[in-house]
């Protein structure tokens, strides 16, 4: 039902501000409320197995301290694997990157004294150290994903699990919800935005270099003038920023999509869909919200408008 009048407040009943769609005995809405996003008391209580832990709290705890999820899920045997893998990869990666830095420093010192020096920079150590650091990051990421996978919950699909899946890997929440057709769409948008980010950033760097040369080098005689280079530099910089915003927007959209459709997976619409529109006169009285405000403003006339009835 909807009505239209000079005072729109008269059209909304008191229940509109207090109505809930959860069952009286359902505690999920209380446990999953956003008024307390994270609680250390809840985290420590869950790790000690004295209370149930929300998946959001468990995931947040595992972000700052890997292994929290495994402790809560009682998968203690995974802790040595996680910490051993992260420690070994990070330690060896740091060692090889240090070797690269030392070789680079020695080469620069030797080159300053003798440009024909036999010393060289150990780029292989840099490559090895970088890959080892990537491996440490993947083990860290895998520990969080493992915790979410092993999280015990009777509800399927679980909205919190779908949300965290999409945070850890775009499209994984959609796969969890069984909506595989959405994955190519989101990846197409993300990859397309990343392509434009790379292209626009490359062009921005190019025209930035040209503008710097045109304004600082007296011998510059290139075909592109300084003002032209400045114009395209600013254009591509703006497009590059738009591309970053697009990547963030599509990433956030797929997270929201996974959460919403996990909540609404069992929402059914009847085949009998109809709408009825009829004129209506709605008298403001105590059954409507904000009636006291209307009385103070001397607005006590009936609301004349339309009554819209939807059946689905």
PDB file of C-alpha atoms in Angstrom, residues 9-312:
ATOM      1  CA  UNK A   9       5.075  10.839   6.936  1.00  0.00           C
ATOM      2  CA  UNK A  10       1.426   9.878   7.347  1.00  0.00           C
ATOM      3  CA  UNK A  11       1.801   7.000   4.950  1.00  0.00           C
ATOM      4  CA  UNK A  12       4.194   4.888   7.015  1.00  0.00           C
ATOM      5  CA  UNK A  13       3.008   2.755   9.903  1.00  0.00           C
ATOM      6  CA  UNK A  14       4.935   2.371  13.142  1.00  0.00           C
ATOM      7  CA  UNK A  15       5.741  -1.235  12.283  1.00  0.00           C
ATOM      8  CA  UNK A  16       7.726  -0.057   9.262  1.00  0.00           C
ATOM      9  CA  UNK A  17      10.523   1.041  11.582  1.00  0.00           C
ATOM     10  CA  UNK A  18      10.552  -2.020  13.845  1.00  0.00           C
ATOM     11  CA  UNK A  19       9.507  -4.879  11.584  1.00  0.00           C
ATOM     12  CA  UNK A  20      11.700  -7.985  11.442  1.00  0.00           C
ATOM     13  CA  UNK A  21      11.452 -10.927   9.084  1.00  0.00           C
ATOM     14  CA  UNK A  22      13.314 -13.438  11.239  1.00  0.00           C
ATOM     15  CA  UNK A  23      11.732 -16.196  13.256  1.00  0.00           C
ATOM     16  CA  UNK A  24      11.376 -15.477  16.972  1.00  0.00           C
ATOM     17  CA  UNK A  25      13.729 -18.297  17.900  1.00  0.00           C
ATOM     18  CA  UNK A  26      16.252 -17.513  15.188  1.00  0.00           C
ATOM     19  CA  UNK A  27      19.503 -16.251  16.697  1.00  0.00           C
ATOM     20  CA  UNK A  28      21.307 -15.942  13.371  1.00  0.00           C
ATOM     21  CA  UNK A  29      20.235 -12.336  12.915  1.00  0.00           C
ATOM     22  CA  UNK A  30      21.622 -11.459  16.324  1.00  0.00           C
ATOM     23  CA  UNK A  31      24.892 -13.313  15.770  1.00  0.00           C
ATOM     24  CA  UNK A  32      25.437 -11.981  12.282  1.00  0.00           C
ATOM     25  CA  UNK A  33      24.523  -8.383  13.050  1.00  0.00           C
ATOM     26  CA  UNK A  34      26.941  -5.702  11.929  1.00  0.00           C
ATOM     27  CA  UNK A  35      26.772  -3.649  15.132  1.00  0.00           C
ATOM     28  CA  UNK A  36      29.784  -5.575  16.424  1.00  0.00           C
ATOM     29  CA  UNK A  37      32.006  -6.484  13.503  1.00  0.00           C
ATOM     30  CA  UNK A  38      34.839  -7.888  15.601  1.00  0.00           C
ATOM     31  CA  UNK A  39      35.281  -8.789  19.253  1.00  0.00           C
ATOM     32  CA  UNK A  40      38.478 -10.014  20.907  1.00  0.00           C
ATOM     33  CA  UNK A  41      36.399 -11.603  23.666  1.00  0.00           C
ATOM     34  CA  UNK A  42      34.508 -13.620  21.081  1.00  0.00           C
ATOM     35  CA  UNK A  43      37.726 -14.517  19.244  1.00  0.00           C
ATOM     36  CA  UNK A  44      39.561 -15.752  22.338  1.00  0.00           C
ATOM     37  CA  UNK A  45      36.453 -17.533  23.585  1.00  0.00           C
ATOM     38  CA  UNK A  46      36.093 -19.331  20.265  1.00  0.00           C
ATOM     39  CA  UNK A  47      39.772 -20.300  20.120  1.00  0.00           C
ATOM     40  CA  UNK A  48      39.434 -21.710  23.630  1.00  0.00           C
ATOM     41  CA  UNK A  49      36.355 -23.646  22.401  1.00  0.00           C
ATOM     42  CA  UNK A  50      34.153 -22.031  25.012  1.00  0.00           C
ATOM     43  CA  UNK A  51      31.741 -20.484  22.507  1.00  0.00           C
ATOM     44  CA  UNK A  52      30.799 -20.565  18.839  1.00  0.00           C
ATOM     45  CA  UNK A  53      32.745 -18.251  16.604  1.00  0.00           C
ATOM     46  CA  UNK A  54      31.293 -16.284  13.734  1.00  0.00           C
ATOM     47  CA  UNK A  55      33.027 -16.890  10.456  1.00  0.00           C
ATOM     48  CA  UNK A  56      33.775 -13.166  10.090  1.00  0.00           C
ATOM     49  CA  UNK A  57      35.485 -13.014  13.470  1.00  0.00           C
ATOM     50  CA  UNK A  58      37.426 -16.193  12.742  1.00  0.00           C
ATOM     51  CA  UNK A  59      38.570 -14.868   9.361  1.00  0.00           C
ATOM     52  CA  UNK A  60      39.610 -11.488  10.789  1.00  0.00           C
ATOM     53  CA  UNK A  61      41.598 -13.195  13.513  1.00  0.00           C
ATOM     54  CA  UNK A  62      43.374 -15.422  10.988  1.00  0.00           C
ATOM     55  CA  UNK A  63      44.344 -12.357   8.943  1.00  0.00           C
ATOM     56  CA  UNK A  64      46.387 -10.982  11.844  1.00  0.00           C
ATOM     57  CA  UNK A  65      47.462 -14.340  13.303  1.00  0.00           C
ATOM     58  CA  UNK A  66      47.649 -17.265  10.868  1.00  0.00           C
ATOM     59  CA  UNK A  67      46.473 -20.509  12.406  1.00  0.00           C
ATOM     60  CA  UNK A  68      43.542 -19.082  14.375  1.00  0.00           C
ATOM     61  CA  UNK A  69      41.096 -20.763  12.001  1.00  0.00           C
ATOM     62  CA  UNK A  70      42.876 -24.103  12.297  1.00  0.00           C
ATOM     63  CA  UNK A  71      42.806 -23.918  16.096  1.00  0.00           C
ATOM     64  CA  UNK A  72      39.087 -23.156  16.109  1.00  0.00           C
ATOM     65  CA  UNK A  73      38.420 -25.972  13.618  1.00  0.00           C
ATOM     66  CA  UNK A  74      40.596 -28.314  15.760  1.00  0.00           C
ATOM     67  CA  UNK A  75      42.963 -28.944  12.852  1.00  0.00           C
ATOM     68  CA  UNK A  76      46.046 -28.620  15.041  1.00  0.00           C
ATOM     69  CA  UNK A  77      48.223 -30.752  12.772  1.00  0.00           C
ATOM     70  CA  UNK A  78      48.086 -28.035  10.126  1.00  0.00           C
ATOM     71  CA  UNK A  79      49.823 -25.446  12.323  1.00  0.00           C
ATOM     72  CA  UNK A  80      53.386 -26.823  11.822  1.00  0.00           C
ATOM     73  CA  UNK A  81      52.741 -27.001   8.083  1.00  0.00           C
ATOM     74  CA  UNK A  82      51.552 -23.390   7.937  1.00  0.00           C
ATOM     75  CA  UNK A  83      54.213 -21.840  10.152  1.00  0.00           C
ATOM     76  CA  UNK A  84      56.957 -24.098   8.824  1.00  0.00           C
ATOM     77  CA  UNK A  85      56.077 -23.274   5.226  1.00  0.00           C
ATOM     78  CA  UNK A  86      55.762 -19.527   5.810  1.00  0.00           C
ATOM     79  CA  UNK A  87      58.925 -19.420   7.904  1.00  0.00           C
ATOM     80  CA  UNK A  88      61.013 -21.458   5.454  1.00  0.00           C
ATOM     81  CA  UNK A  89      59.873 -19.543   2.363  1.00  0.00           C
ATOM     82  CA  UNK A  90      60.166 -16.129   4.009  1.00  0.00           C
ATOM     83  CA  UNK A  91      63.541 -16.935   5.566  1.00  0.00           C
ATOM     84  CA  UNK A  92      65.100 -18.295   2.367  1.00  0.00           C
ATOM     85  CA  UNK A  93      63.494 -15.524   0.340  1.00  0.00           C
ATOM     86  CA  UNK A  94      65.009 -12.903   2.614  1.00  0.00           C
ATOM     87  CA  UNK A  95      68.397 -14.597   2.356  1.00  0.00           C
ATOM     88  CA  UNK A  96      68.411 -14.623  -1.452  1.00  0.00           C
ATOM     89  CA  UNK A  97      67.149 -11.035  -1.681  1.00  0.00           C
ATOM     90  CA  UNK A  98      69.935 -10.006   0.687  1.00  0.00           C
ATOM     91  CA  UNK A  99      72.451 -11.764  -1.564  1.00  0.00           C
ATOM     92  CA  UNK A 100      71.065  -9.818  -4.522  1.00  0.00           C
ATOM     93  CA  UNK A 101      71.366  -6.503  -2.652  1.00  0.00           C
ATOM     94  CA  UNK A 102      74.955  -7.250  -1.624  1.00  0.00           C
ATOM     95  CA  UNK A 103      75.964  -8.215  -5.176  1.00  0.00           C
ATOM     96  CA  UNK A 104      74.347  -5.057  -6.555  1.00  0.00           C
ATOM     97  CA  UNK A 105      76.128  -2.850  -4.039  1.00  0.00           C
ATOM     98  CA  UNK A 106      79.498  -4.482  -4.736  1.00  0.00           C
ATOM     99  CA  UNK A 107      78.997  -4.141  -8.476  1.00  0.00           C
ATOM    100  CA  UNK A 108      78.185  -0.448  -8.203  1.00  0.00           C
ATOM    101  CA  UNK A 109      81.261   0.182  -6.070  1.00  0.00           C
ATOM    102  CA  UNK A 110      83.479  -1.777  -8.452  1.00  0.00           C
ATOM    103  CA  UNK A 111      81.965  -0.115 -11.543  1.00  0.00           C
ATOM    104  CA  UNK A 112      82.675   3.334 -10.084  1.00  0.00           C
ATOM    105  CA  UNK A 113      86.352   2.415  -9.891  1.00  0.00           C
ATOM    106  CA  UNK A 114      86.610   0.301 -13.032  1.00  0.00           C
ATOM    107  CA  UNK A 115      83.828   0.210 -15.664  1.00  0.00           C
ATOM    108  CA  UNK A 116      85.377  -3.015 -17.023  1.00  0.00           C
ATOM    109  CA  UNK A 117      85.015  -4.865 -13.715  1.00  0.00           C
ATOM    110  CA  UNK A 118      84.362  -8.606 -13.793  1.00  0.00           C
ATOM    111  CA  UNK A 119      81.785  -8.403 -11.017  1.00  0.00           C
ATOM    112  CA  UNK A 120      78.110  -8.788 -11.899  1.00  0.00           C
ATOM    113  CA  UNK A 121      74.753  -8.481 -10.198  1.00  0.00           C
ATOM    114  CA  UNK A 122      73.200 -11.732  -9.021  1.00  0.00           C
ATOM    115  CA  UNK A 123      69.793 -11.441 -10.696  1.00  0.00           C
ATOM    116  CA  UNK A 124      69.141 -15.149 -10.187  1.00  0.00           C
ATOM    117  CA  UNK A 125      69.188 -14.586  -6.424  1.00  0.00           C
ATOM    118  CA  UNK A 126      66.652 -11.816  -6.853  1.00  0.00           C
ATOM    119  CA  UNK A 127      64.357 -14.047  -8.904  1.00  0.00           C
ATOM    120  CA  UNK A 128      64.678 -16.941  -6.447  1.00  0.00           C
ATOM    121  CA  UNK A 129      64.041 -14.715  -3.446  1.00  0.00           C
ATOM    122  CA  UNK A 130      61.002 -13.126  -5.081  1.00  0.00           C
ATOM    123  CA  UNK A 131      59.428 -16.486  -5.864  1.00  0.00           C
ATOM    124  CA  UNK A 132      60.070 -17.705  -2.325  1.00  0.00           C
ATOM    125  CA  UNK A 133      58.331 -14.628  -0.935  1.00  0.00           C
ATOM    126  CA  UNK A 134      55.414 -15.288  -3.277  1.00  0.00           C
ATOM    127  CA  UNK A 135      55.309 -18.848  -1.948  1.00  0.00           C
ATOM    128  CA  UNK A 136      55.137 -17.559   1.633  1.00  0.00           C
ATOM    129  CA  UNK A 137      52.252 -15.320   0.648  1.00  0.00           C
ATOM    130  CA  UNK A 138      50.419 -18.198  -1.024  1.00  0.00           C
ATOM    131  CA  UNK A 139      50.785 -20.365   2.084  1.00  0.00           C
ATOM    132  CA  UNK A 140      49.406 -17.495   4.182  1.00  0.00           C
ATOM    133  CA  UNK A 141      46.499 -17.071   1.760  1.00  0.00           C
ATOM    134  CA  UNK A 142      45.897 -20.812   1.697  1.00  0.00           C
ATOM    135  CA  UNK A 143      45.724 -20.967   5.496  1.00  0.00           C
ATOM    136  CA  UNK A 144      42.886 -18.440   5.505  1.00  0.00           C
ATOM    137  CA  UNK A 145      41.060 -20.247   2.700  1.00  0.00           C
ATOM    138  CA  UNK A 146      41.482 -23.584   4.471  1.00  0.00           C
ATOM    139  CA  UNK A 147      39.975 -22.136   7.639  1.00  0.00           C
ATOM    140  CA  UNK A 148      36.885 -20.960   5.782  1.00  0.00           C
ATOM    141  CA  UNK A 149      36.488 -24.278   3.963  1.00  0.00           C
ATOM    142  CA  UNK A 150      36.687 -26.265   7.215  1.00  0.00           C
ATOM    143  CA  UNK A 151      34.403 -23.904   9.130  1.00  0.00           C
ATOM    144  CA  UNK A 152      31.527 -25.977  10.528  1.00  0.00           C
ATOM    145  CA  UNK A 153      28.078 -24.622   9.703  1.00  0.00           C
ATOM    146  CA  UNK A 154      24.786 -26.411   9.072  1.00  0.00           C
ATOM    147  CA  UNK A 155      23.368 -23.711   6.789  1.00  0.00           C
ATOM    148  CA  UNK A 156      24.182 -24.041   3.095  1.00  0.00           C
ATOM    149  CA  UNK A 157      24.899 -21.820   1.395  1.00  0.00           C
ATOM    150  CA  UNK A 158      26.242 -19.824   4.322  1.00  0.00           C
ATOM    151  CA  UNK A 159      26.334 -16.067   3.535  1.00  0.00           C
ATOM    152  CA  UNK A 160      29.448 -15.436   5.593  1.00  0.00           C
ATOM    153  CA  UNK A 161      31.333 -18.240   3.875  1.00  0.00           C
ATOM    154  CA  UNK A 162      30.257 -17.020   0.427  1.00  0.00           C
ATOM    155  CA  UNK A 163      31.415 -13.500   1.322  1.00  0.00           C
ATOM    156  CA  UNK A 164      34.839 -14.573   2.558  1.00  0.00           C
ATOM    157  CA  UNK A 165      35.279 -16.830  -0.475  1.00  0.00           C
ATOM    158  CA  UNK A 166      34.757 -13.840  -2.752  1.00  0.00           C
ATOM    159  CA  UNK A 167      37.140 -11.723  -0.683  1.00  0.00           C
ATOM    160  CA  UNK A 168      39.893 -14.323  -0.950  1.00  0.00           C
ATOM    161  CA  UNK A 169      39.298 -15.185  -4.614  1.00  0.00           C
ATOM    162  CA  UNK A 170      36.924 -13.283  -6.933  1.00  0.00           C
ATOM    163  CA  UNK A 171      34.263 -15.601  -8.319  1.00  0.00           C
ATOM    164  CA  UNK A 172      34.704 -18.281  -5.676  1.00  0.00           C
ATOM    165  CA  UNK A 173      31.625 -17.053  -3.801  1.00  0.00           C
ATOM    166  CA  UNK A 174      29.557 -17.332  -6.973  1.00  0.00           C
ATOM    167  CA  UNK A 175      30.858 -20.875  -7.505  1.00  0.00           C
ATOM    168  CA  UNK A 176      29.920 -21.706  -3.909  1.00  0.00           C
ATOM    169  CA  UNK A 177      26.387 -20.414  -4.554  1.00  0.00           C
ATOM    170  CA  UNK A 178      26.152 -22.461  -7.749  1.00  0.00           C
ATOM    171  CA  UNK A 179      25.987 -19.365  -9.977  1.00  0.00           C
ATOM    172  CA  UNK A 180      28.827 -20.301 -12.294  1.00  0.00           C
ATOM    173  CA  UNK A 181      27.510 -18.197 -15.164  1.00  0.00           C
ATOM    174  CA  UNK A 182      28.432 -15.031 -13.270  1.00  0.00           C
ATOM    175  CA  UNK A 183      32.123 -15.912 -12.993  1.00  0.00           C
ATOM    176  CA  UNK A 184      33.060 -15.089 -16.641  1.00  0.00           C
ATOM    177  CA  UNK A 185      31.186 -11.788 -16.357  1.00  0.00           C
ATOM    178  CA  UNK A 186      33.068 -10.624 -13.260  1.00  0.00           C
ATOM    179  CA  UNK A 187      36.419 -11.856 -14.523  1.00  0.00           C
ATOM    180  CA  UNK A 188      35.779 -10.176 -17.858  1.00  0.00           C
ATOM    181  CA  UNK A 189      35.106  -6.892 -16.079  1.00  0.00           C
ATOM    182  CA  UNK A 190      38.142  -7.257 -13.801  1.00  0.00           C
ATOM    183  CA  UNK A 191      40.512  -8.309 -16.569  1.00  0.00           C
ATOM    184  CA  UNK A 192      39.201  -5.586 -18.863  1.00  0.00           C
ATOM    185  CA  UNK A 193      39.687  -2.969 -16.158  1.00  0.00           C
ATOM    186  CA  UNK A 194      43.196  -4.286 -15.457  1.00  0.00           C
ATOM    187  CA  UNK A 195      44.002  -4.080 -19.181  1.00  0.00           C
ATOM    188  CA  UNK A 196      42.886  -0.459 -19.355  1.00  0.00           C
ATOM    189  CA  UNK A 197      44.831   0.263 -16.162  1.00  0.00           C
ATOM    190  CA  UNK A 198      48.025  -1.088 -17.734  1.00  0.00           C
ATOM    191  CA  UNK A 199      47.443   0.680 -21.058  1.00  0.00           C
ATOM    192  CA  UNK A 200      46.543   4.023 -19.508  1.00  0.00           C
ATOM    193  CA  UNK A 201      49.436   3.873 -17.046  1.00  0.00           C
ATOM    194  CA  UNK A 202      51.884   3.074 -19.874  1.00  0.00           C
ATOM    195  CA  UNK A 203      50.643   6.024 -21.919  1.00  0.00           C
ATOM    196  CA  UNK A 204      50.684   8.262 -18.857  1.00  0.00           C
ATOM    197  CA  UNK A 205      54.331   7.399 -18.199  1.00  0.00           C
ATOM    198  CA  UNK A 206      55.164   7.979 -21.853  1.00  0.00           C
ATOM    199  CA  UNK A 207      53.656  11.461 -22.101  1.00  0.00           C
ATOM    200  CA  UNK A 208      54.998  12.346 -18.673  1.00  0.00           C
ATOM    201  CA  UNK A 209      58.503  11.534 -19.879  1.00  0.00           C
ATOM    202  CA  UNK A 210      57.967  13.508 -23.089  1.00  0.00           C
ATOM    203  CA  UNK A 211      56.658  16.513 -21.150  1.00  0.00           C
ATOM    204  CA  UNK A 212      59.625  16.435 -18.776  1.00  0.00           C
ATOM    205  CA  UNK A 213      62.072  16.271 -21.680  1.00  0.00           C
ATOM    206  CA  UNK A 214      60.285  19.051 -23.559  1.00  0.00           C
ATOM    207  CA  UNK A 215      60.340  21.392 -20.564  1.00  0.00           C
ATOM    208  CA  UNK A 216      63.789  20.629 -19.144  1.00  0.00           C
ATOM    209  CA  UNK A 217      66.002  19.716 -22.106  1.00  0.00           C
ATOM    210  CA  UNK A 218      67.069  22.636 -24.333  1.00  0.00           C
ATOM    211  CA  UNK A 219      67.986  20.209 -27.113  1.00  0.00           C
ATOM    212  CA  UNK A 220      64.576  18.565 -27.288  1.00  0.00           C
ATOM    213  CA  UNK A 221      63.247  18.531 -30.859  1.00  0.00           C
ATOM    214  CA  UNK A 222      60.568  15.825 -30.712  1.00  0.00           C
ATOM    215  CA  UNK A 223      57.351  15.941 -32.768  1.00  0.00           C
ATOM    216  CA  UNK A 224      55.147  16.352 -29.658  1.00  0.00           C
ATOM    217  CA  UNK A 225      55.068  19.770 -28.054  1.00  0.00           C
ATOM    218  CA  UNK A 226      55.143  20.317 -24.295  1.00  0.00           C
ATOM    219  CA  UNK A 227      51.528  21.517 -24.085  1.00  0.00           C
ATOM    220  CA  UNK A 228      50.290  18.548 -26.111  1.00  0.00           C
ATOM    221  CA  UNK A 229      52.254  16.141 -23.952  1.00  0.00           C
ATOM    222  CA  UNK A 230      50.865  17.781 -20.822  1.00  0.00           C
ATOM    223  CA  UNK A 231      47.298  17.434 -22.100  1.00  0.00           C
ATOM    224  CA  UNK A 232      47.634  13.722 -22.900  1.00  0.00           C
ATOM    225  CA  UNK A 233      49.547  13.111 -19.679  1.00  0.00           C
ATOM    226  CA  UNK A 234      46.643  14.468 -17.650  1.00  0.00           C
ATOM    227  CA  UNK A 235      44.069  12.588 -19.759  1.00  0.00           C
ATOM    228  CA  UNK A 236      45.759   9.211 -19.356  1.00  0.00           C
ATOM    229  CA  UNK A 237      46.361   9.834 -15.671  1.00  0.00           C
ATOM    230  CA  UNK A 238      42.644  10.448 -15.203  1.00  0.00           C
ATOM    231  CA  UNK A 239      41.751   7.338 -17.200  1.00  0.00           C
ATOM    232  CA  UNK A 240      44.255   5.335 -15.158  1.00  0.00           C
ATOM    233  CA  UNK A 241      42.542   6.481 -11.947  1.00  0.00           C
ATOM    234  CA  UNK A 242      39.153   5.545 -13.422  1.00  0.00           C
ATOM    235  CA  UNK A 243      40.511   2.072 -14.168  1.00  0.00           C
ATOM    236  CA  UNK A 244      41.606   1.648 -10.550  1.00  0.00           C
ATOM    237  CA  UNK A 245      38.153   2.692  -9.379  1.00  0.00           C
ATOM    238  CA  UNK A 246      36.574   0.219 -11.829  1.00  0.00           C
ATOM    239  CA  UNK A 247      38.682  -2.671 -10.514  1.00  0.00           C
ATOM    240  CA  UNK A 248      37.761  -1.847  -6.929  1.00  0.00           C
ATOM    241  CA  UNK A 249      34.076  -1.452  -7.843  1.00  0.00           C
ATOM    242  CA  UNK A 250      33.824  -4.781  -9.687  1.00  0.00           C
ATOM    243  CA  UNK A 251      35.708  -6.560  -6.904  1.00  0.00           C
ATOM    244  CA  UNK A 252      33.372  -5.115  -4.279  1.00  0.00           C
ATOM    245  CA  UNK A 253      30.331  -5.870  -6.434  1.00  0.00           C
ATOM    246  CA  UNK A 254      31.129  -9.570  -6.694  1.00  0.00           C
ATOM    247  CA  UNK A 255      31.618  -9.738  -2.908  1.00  0.00           C
ATOM    248  CA  UNK A 256      28.218  -8.115  -2.325  1.00  0.00           C
ATOM    249  CA  UNK A 257      26.635 -10.329  -4.986  1.00  0.00           C
ATOM    250  CA  UNK A 258      27.916 -13.512  -3.302  1.00  0.00           C
ATOM    251  CA  UNK A 259      26.619 -12.364   0.089  1.00  0.00           C
ATOM    252  CA  UNK A 260      23.176 -11.254  -1.106  1.00  0.00           C
ATOM    253  CA  UNK A 261      22.434 -14.319  -3.212  1.00  0.00           C
ATOM    254  CA  UNK A 262      23.600 -16.639  -0.442  1.00  0.00           C
ATOM    255  CA  UNK A 263      21.057 -14.968   1.835  1.00  0.00           C
ATOM    256  CA  UNK A 264      18.322 -15.175  -0.804  1.00  0.00           C
ATOM    257  CA  UNK A 265      19.041 -18.652  -2.193  1.00  0.00           C
ATOM    258  CA  UNK A 266      15.714 -20.044  -0.945  1.00  0.00           C
ATOM    259  CA  UNK A 267      13.639 -16.945  -1.731  1.00  0.00           C
ATOM    260  CA  UNK A 268      10.795 -18.051  -3.994  1.00  0.00           C
ATOM    261  CA  UNK A 269       8.381 -15.961  -6.034  1.00  0.00           C
ATOM    262  CA  UNK A 270       4.936 -17.334  -6.805  1.00  0.00           C
ATOM    263  CA  UNK A 271       3.809 -17.664 -10.401  1.00  0.00           C
ATOM    264  CA  UNK A 272       0.744 -15.575  -9.451  1.00  0.00           C
ATOM    265  CA  UNK A 273       2.168 -12.062  -9.829  1.00  0.00           C
ATOM    266  CA  UNK A 274      -0.335  -9.237  -9.989  1.00  0.00           C
ATOM    267  CA  UNK A 275      -0.687  -5.573  -9.113  1.00  0.00           C
ATOM    268  CA  UNK A 276      -3.836  -3.642  -8.250  1.00  0.00           C
ATOM    269  CA  UNK A 277      -4.045   0.161  -8.207  1.00  0.00           C
ATOM    270  CA  UNK A 278      -7.030   1.991  -6.696  1.00  0.00           C
ATOM    271  CA  UNK A 279      -7.706   5.442  -5.216  1.00  0.00           C
ATOM    272  CA  UNK A 280      -7.498   5.621  -1.430  1.00  0.00           C
ATOM    273  CA  UNK A 281      -8.170   8.026   1.427  1.00  0.00           C
ATOM    274  CA  UNK A 282      -5.867   7.370   4.389  1.00  0.00           C
ATOM    275  CA  UNK A 283      -6.667   9.091   7.650  1.00  0.00           C
ATOM    276  CA  UNK A 284      -3.623   9.811   9.856  1.00  0.00           C
ATOM    277  CA  UNK A 285      -4.217   8.484  13.358  1.00  0.00           C
ATOM    278  CA  UNK A 286      -2.313   6.719  16.116  1.00  0.00           C
ATOM    279  CA  UNK A 287      -1.604   3.686  13.950  1.00  0.00           C
ATOM    280  CA  UNK A 288       0.802   5.699  11.796  1.00  0.00           C
ATOM    281  CA  UNK A 289       4.310   6.815  12.580  1.00  0.00           C
ATOM    282  CA  UNK A 290       5.227  10.464  13.246  1.00  0.00           C
ATOM    283  CA  UNK A 291       1.640  11.381  14.099  1.00  0.00           C
ATOM    284  CA  UNK A 292       2.842  13.643  16.929  1.00  0.00           C
ATOM    285  CA  UNK A 293       4.952  15.636  14.463  1.00  0.00           C
ATOM    286  CA  UNK A 294       1.917  16.137  12.242  1.00  0.00           C
ATOM    287  CA  UNK A 295      -0.210  17.399  15.114  1.00  0.00           C
ATOM    288  CA  UNK A 296       2.434  19.931  16.158  1.00  0.00           C
ATOM    289  CA  UNK A 297       2.552  21.178  12.574  1.00  0.00           C
ATOM    290  CA  UNK A 298      -1.271  21.308  12.397  1.00  0.00           C
ATOM    291  CA  UNK A 299      -1.294  18.775   9.578  1.00  0.00           C
ATOM    292  CA  UNK A 300      -4.259  16.515  10.297  1.00  0.00           C
ATOM    293  CA  UNK A 301      -5.893  16.228   6.883  1.00  0.00           C
ATOM    294  CA  UNK A 302      -6.519  12.893   5.278  1.00  0.00           C
ATOM    295  CA  UNK A 303      -3.931  11.620   2.828  1.00  0.00           C
ATOM    296  CA  UNK A 304      -5.452  11.249  -0.632  1.00  0.00           C
ATOM    297  CA  UNK A 305      -3.562   9.164  -3.101  1.00  0.00           C
ATOM    298  CA  UNK A 306      -3.277   5.691  -4.565  1.00  0.00           C
ATOM    299  CA  UNK A 307      -3.375   2.259  -2.988  1.00  0.00           C
ATOM    300  CA  UNK A 308      -1.049  -0.188  -4.705  1.00  0.00           C
ATOM    301  CA  UNK A 309      -1.410  -3.874  -3.937  1.00  0.00           C
ATOM    302  CA  UNK A 310       1.246  -6.353  -5.028  1.00  0.00           C
ATOM    303  CA  UNK A 311       0.804 -10.114  -4.985  1.00  0.00           C
ATOM    304  CA  UNK A 312       3.766 -12.406  -5.489  1.00  0.00           C
TER     305      UNK A 312
END
